[in-house]
């Protein structure tokens, strides 16, 4: 195998599915006829460690150290034969290849158990409704986490499945600590990584190795990879890019970084990678590179050829997942949270509906950076083309759309296109809780295979949402969440505490809003995180506008994004974290709704000022009638019709009975014969075969042309208004 480009995701991101960055780049290189090979070294290192042979070598190495460890590590070492005997079966189970092992795992007599299992709590409470498979996955995950703890304590202090050496990379304004770590001897995990890398490079024989670093947790291993390649493969160049570089390395000036990489590219990687390859082939001078850092005469130099434009999203090709070991990824359930389980359980194809964010105003977000501010949507037809290509390639029909916020209008078009092609898919996406997510749009999304959405409620306070420029209110979030929930789509909310000027009162009121959202059943999953000021957000750029100040203005020579700040007018934010998270865990399990809010905290907090029925009233507000330009779509089947004569008090009349069969029920309505006949005749014209859906206004015109009267009374009356249950949607 001889490919000019070797695309690598270094350890560790996710164990259940490949991180998509290299698949996107490989898809682009395919459009240019440039051969490439990709590898996810995270899953490969994991499988090399967590197998019978891997554990035998690990235990032998630990014992050779001749040291005494914690009681937890000593327990695992004492049970080493049990771990060695079970590890292959556990991994096969988590790969979906031994599903019947779930019953044995759930007996709690098959797996050796160490400290992680003491933190499990009431499993019946946590998994009572989730089933044997999920419980077994959780127990098997804890088994691997126990082994992970052993590795961390005995042979590699930085080890973690998805956060390897993250503390070294997170907001490291100085490169000193990382550089010192990289001068040390290889750790046990380093050796596993480098052995795999050496084999791969020998097979691929690349001209360029491109390392994708999406998170701080990938940084250290990417540097180790670059270090080995530059020392042992003098003819091979090393480039680094990805989310970490895009947010953290925009002011890079430390030349020592280029002992590990030759080039670092920023933002969209397609054009920079293409120009870099042309440069390495002698077709383009170094001065024409695009958004690329390199060393020139010993100094870090940023080169940006503005004459070369970026590729449009329709030109970059379909993400290509070939070369990945797709059947060897591990589905884990680490925490009892429905959305986190979705994130880590199962293999998802990753796609993007639109580049950037269509909203692009949130003041805590890096909206000044290209990956947010340059908004460009794809067409629904191209998106579904790419979905079909990925299904054919991977054999998987699950999709995670990784947009900052999926545009509602494009989601509607995507859903209609999926249904037109009769494609069977499951998909989920991140959204803004905006009012365009009506009841009927949510029903359409559900019909197309949408199973979940996540979105930022952030601080559940209207004052702070306005300061964030989120463009939503808490009441609106409640109504939208109700629409998704009633359509059968799970709703996860990202929650924030510690926003600039947030008071203790607002924090408690925010918790009360969250309590009510769970109590009314419109929210199923959520997660609190502490606000972080970032360098490229409006708050980071203009902190005085938000009444906070940066602790330091100095720009480091290495990573610069997360900023330490002081909030003089706000509460002591960090002290609320434990209580907020503990309350949320209970609410997610429909428990402790009647527990006084102050009981979650071990310090004095104010009483909530939110009315106890605030959310209930918000979701009970009547929905506005569909406007004349709303589009009408029919997803159902033709009804069975019957002319029925009715009589009352000596009078008799005929009605047309329409019986609509859905997958799990039959819905019957009765209409005046002429109006019922008109509706039955109109339904085929509203079907998916019509590429241009009719509007309510067009329907009214046709209704009146048929000589019928009182369209509004007919259209908004109860019989027709119930037909959304059979598939008549107003979008």
XYZ file of C-alpha atoms in Angstrom, residues 54-400:
347
model
C -2.963 -7.442 26.330
C -3.996 -8.020 29.931
C -1.499 -10.836 30.396
C 1.283 -8.471 29.350
C -0.124 -5.619 31.458
C -0.352 -7.672 34.654
C 3.127 -9.124 34.096
C 4.556 -5.626 33.622
C 2.842 -4.265 36.754
C 4.112 -7.169 38.847
C 7.642 -6.644 37.520
C 7.589 -3.149 39.039
C 7.664 -4.685 42.517
C 5.598 -1.898 44.047
C 2.693 -1.759 46.468
C -0.420 0.009 45.217
C -3.784 1.114 46.599
C -6.266 -1.391 47.972
C -8.299 -1.046 44.772
C -5.343 -1.809 42.494
C -4.232 -4.680 44.704
C -7.741 -6.168 44.516
C -7.674 -6.053 40.709
C -4.203 -7.629 40.680
C -5.445 -10.380 42.995
C -8.273 -11.073 40.540
C -6.051 -10.917 37.451
C -6.983 -14.402 36.215
C -10.672 -13.483 36.332
C -9.994 -10.386 34.249
C -7.828 -12.284 31.759
C -10.478 -15.008 31.409
C -13.385 -12.607 30.838
C -11.968 -9.661 28.893
C -12.373 -11.078 25.369
C -16.007 -12.002 26.037
C -16.758 -8.585 27.533
C -15.300 -6.760 24.530
C -17.189 -9.016 22.105
C -20.379 -8.291 24.050
C -19.788 -4.531 23.864
C -19.123 -4.918 20.133
C -22.580 -6.464 19.766
C -21.230 -9.921 18.938
C -22.241 -11.759 22.146
C -25.651 -10.291 23.077
C -26.732 -13.291 25.160
C -23.847 -12.652 27.563
C -25.997 -9.828 28.994
C -27.932 -12.270 31.159
C -24.757 -13.663 32.704
C -23.283 -10.205 33.300
C -26.458 -9.038 35.044
C -26.222 -11.931 37.532
C -23.257 -10.051 39.058
C -21.258 -13.286 39.385
C -19.436 -13.361 36.041
C -17.395 -10.148 36.097
C -14.791 -9.363 38.756
C -15.755 -6.155 40.534
C -13.572 -3.426 42.015
C -14.103 0.149 43.174
C -16.236 1.388 40.267
C -18.956 -1.075 41.208
C -19.270 0.423 44.688
C -20.474 3.658 43.047
C -23.304 2.052 41.096
C -26.138 2.884 43.483
C -29.602 1.441 42.973
C -29.397 -0.302 39.594
C -33.057 -1.291 39.624
C -33.926 2.385 40.050
C -31.521 3.401 37.304
C -32.196 0.643 34.761
C -35.631 -0.653 35.675
C -37.061 0.616 32.399
C -33.926 0.240 30.300
C -33.672 -3.524 30.060
C -31.086 -6.250 30.428
C -28.847 -5.198 27.535
C -28.385 -1.651 28.827
C -27.766 -2.781 32.395
C -25.191 -5.303 31.171
C -23.479 -2.627 29.057
C -23.281 -0.388 32.099
C -21.779 -3.169 34.228
C -19.329 -4.113 31.469
C -18.347 -0.450 31.153
C -17.641 -0.294 34.886
C -15.476 -3.427 34.486
C -13.387 -1.645 31.839
C -13.290 1.505 33.964
C -11.860 -0.540 36.857
C -9.097 -1.733 34.542
C -8.632 1.835 33.354
C -8.130 2.934 36.969
C -5.496 0.236 37.350
C -3.628 1.448 34.258
C -3.784 5.028 35.481
C -2.440 4.207 38.927
C 0.297 1.775 37.920
C 1.696 2.462 34.443
C 0.309 5.709 32.980
C -1.033 8.543 35.136
C -2.617 10.263 32.137
C -4.677 7.325 30.845
C -8.395 7.709 30.124
C -10.659 6.239 27.438
C -11.677 9.550 25.889
C -9.570 12.086 27.763
C -5.985 10.837 27.549
C -3.579 13.390 29.087
C -6.332 15.993 28.792
C -5.012 17.937 31.782
C -1.758 18.493 29.891
C -3.514 19.902 26.842
C -6.411 21.872 28.315
C -5.702 25.600 28.086
C -1.952 25.088 28.248
C -0.893 28.679 27.553
C 2.683 27.461 28.001
C 4.087 24.443 26.162
C 6.517 23.738 29.030
C 4.581 20.998 30.846
C 3.730 19.104 27.673
C 7.249 19.478 26.346
C 8.703 18.111 29.586
C 6.329 15.116 29.472
C 7.373 14.410 25.878
C 11.057 14.259 26.845
C 10.369 11.389 29.256
C 10.547 7.699 28.451
C 7.509 6.200 26.770
C 4.713 5.191 29.128
C 3.158 1.750 28.813
C 0.334 3.202 26.686
C 2.816 5.214 24.608
C 4.565 1.967 23.675
C 1.298 0.356 22.561
C 0.528 3.445 20.473
C 3.963 3.699 18.878
C 4.070 -0.027 18.051
C 0.772 0.343 16.187
C 1.896 3.563 14.499
C 5.134 1.966 13.329
C 3.240 -0.931 11.739
C 0.776 1.417 10.048
C 3.385 3.790 8.627
C 5.372 0.826 7.257
C 2.217 -0.437 5.517
C 0.975 2.897 4.167
C 4.343 4.535 3.299
C 2.833 8.026 3.259
C 4.334 11.297 2.089
C 2.224 13.210 4.612
C 0.739 12.142 7.958
C -2.221 14.357 8.912
C -3.159 14.185 12.602
C -6.672 15.303 13.517
C -6.854 16.650 17.086
C -10.463 17.526 17.987
C -9.997 17.736 21.774
C -7.331 18.451 24.412
C -7.465 14.726 25.205
C -5.929 13.896 21.800
C -3.119 16.416 21.946
C -0.462 14.512 23.883
C -0.814 11.349 21.771
C -0.716 13.383 18.545
C 2.571 14.925 19.705
C 3.929 11.466 20.524
C 2.968 10.324 16.997
C 4.603 13.360 15.402
C 7.710 12.936 17.549
C 8.214 9.328 16.438
C 7.575 10.052 12.747
C 9.954 13.011 12.620
C 12.684 10.976 14.329
C 12.253 7.729 12.370
C 10.754 8.732 8.996
C 12.772 11.724 7.736
C 11.028 11.752 4.336
C 7.530 11.980 5.857
C 5.972 15.343 6.749
C 3.563 15.752 9.675
C 0.560 18.097 9.706
C -1.844 18.728 12.566
C -5.321 20.252 12.482
C -8.775 19.902 14.003
C -10.928 21.462 16.674
C -8.119 21.920 19.213
C -5.953 23.877 16.779
C -8.929 25.888 15.514
C -9.838 27.172 18.968
C -6.598 27.007 20.979
C -3.644 27.574 18.671
C -4.584 30.709 16.732
C -1.828 32.768 18.398
C 0.835 30.025 18.418
C 4.429 31.278 18.671
C 6.455 28.565 20.475
C 8.910 27.049 17.935
C 9.342 23.875 20.035
C 5.934 22.683 18.776
C 7.557 22.176 15.367
C 9.869 19.531 16.768
C 6.711 17.381 16.559
C 4.791 18.781 13.587
C 5.899 20.374 10.322
C 2.612 22.170 9.694
C -0.493 23.158 11.677
C -3.605 24.128 9.719
C -6.645 26.040 10.962
C -10.399 25.846 10.275
C -11.820 23.860 7.318
C -9.102 21.420 6.316
C -9.900 20.678 2.683
C -8.224 23.598 0.877
C -5.231 23.832 3.289
C -4.587 20.093 2.890
C -4.801 20.253 -0.908
C -2.358 23.175 -1.098
C -0.018 21.492 1.373
C 0.125 18.363 -0.792
C 0.832 20.476 -3.871
C 3.641 22.191 -1.958
C 5.166 18.859 -0.925
C 5.021 17.724 -4.560
C 6.937 20.848 -5.627
C 3.949 22.316 -7.471
C 3.414 25.292 -5.167
C 5.772 27.487 -3.095
C 5.464 27.550 0.679
C 4.275 31.159 0.504
C 1.018 29.956 -1.104
C -0.090 27.696 1.742
C -3.512 28.427 3.262
C -4.213 29.035 6.990
C -1.042 27.171 7.914
C 1.573 27.632 10.650
C 5.099 26.431 9.932
C 8.658 27.254 10.944
C 10.480 29.771 8.730
C 14.081 30.612 9.680
C 13.433 29.316 13.192
C 10.351 31.462 13.776
C 6.712 30.340 13.845
C 5.095 31.856 10.747
C 1.441 31.960 9.730
C 0.865 31.714 5.971
C -2.566 32.386 4.510
C -3.082 32.468 0.765
C -6.319 34.448 0.587
C -6.397 34.102 -3.204
C -7.419 30.474 -2.739
C -11.025 30.203 -1.591
C -12.516 27.416 0.506
C -14.633 24.716 -1.053
C -18.402 24.906 -0.939
C -20.082 22.205 1.134
C -21.563 20.631 -1.962
C -18.048 20.146 -3.378
C -16.318 18.342 -0.522
C -17.732 14.873 -1.182
C -19.339 12.274 1.047
C -17.508 11.292 4.239
C -15.706 8.006 3.577
C -15.515 5.517 6.465
C -13.422 2.893 4.673
C -10.243 1.698 6.461
C -11.966 1.937 9.872
C -12.653 -1.298 11.755
C -16.348 -0.514 11.952
C -17.353 -3.860 13.458
C -14.875 -3.530 16.324
C -16.106 -0.362 18.026
C -17.361 -0.690 21.597
C -20.771 0.470 22.819
C -20.490 1.640 26.407
C -22.913 3.129 28.925
C -20.762 5.043 31.396
C -23.368 7.292 33.019
C -27.081 6.844 33.538
C -28.176 9.642 31.235
C -30.350 9.002 28.172
C -28.521 11.398 25.837
C -25.056 10.376 27.004
C -26.090 6.774 26.403
C -27.130 7.715 22.875
C -23.772 9.422 22.389
C -21.693 6.437 23.519
C -23.924 3.468 22.659
C -24.110 2.255 19.066
C -22.361 3.122 15.814
C -23.518 6.401 14.272
C -22.641 7.758 10.856
C -21.770 11.437 11.277
C -22.987 14.122 8.872
C -23.463 17.877 8.847
C -26.587 19.599 7.531
C -24.915 22.989 7.350
C -21.478 24.474 7.886
C -21.501 27.013 10.706
C -24.449 28.237 12.761
C -27.503 29.900 11.222
C -28.086 31.839 14.456
C -24.521 32.871 15.283
C -25.330 35.341 18.089
C -24.792 33.553 21.426
C -22.426 35.673 23.473
C -20.643 32.734 25.162
C -19.904 31.025 21.826
C -16.852 31.369 19.542
C -18.956 33.133 16.910
C -15.954 35.058 15.571
C -14.374 31.837 14.261
C -14.957 30.450 10.778
C -16.484 27.163 11.926
C -19.346 29.136 13.522
C -19.687 32.345 11.522
C -19.487 30.991 7.951
C -22.970 29.538 7.535
C -23.630 27.393 4.479
C -26.429 24.808 4.324
C -26.548 21.778 2.061
C -29.592 20.809 0.024
C -31.839 18.068 1.371
C -31.401 15.963 -1.759
C -27.596 16.045 -1.484
C -27.804 15.210 2.220
C -29.961 12.161 1.583
C -27.679 11.124 -1.295
C -24.826 11.127 1.212
C -26.897 9.213 3.751
C -27.607 6.500 1.184
C -23.915 6.318 0.254
C -22.910 5.918 3.896
C -25.536 3.237 4.524
C -24.198 1.302 1.532
C -20.611 1.675 2.753
C -20.996 1.103 6.499
C -24.113 -1.071 6.699
C -25.386 1.268 9.437
C -28.541 3.378 9.105
C -28.098 5.544 12.213
C -27.023 9.180 11.750
C -25.822 11.836 14.159
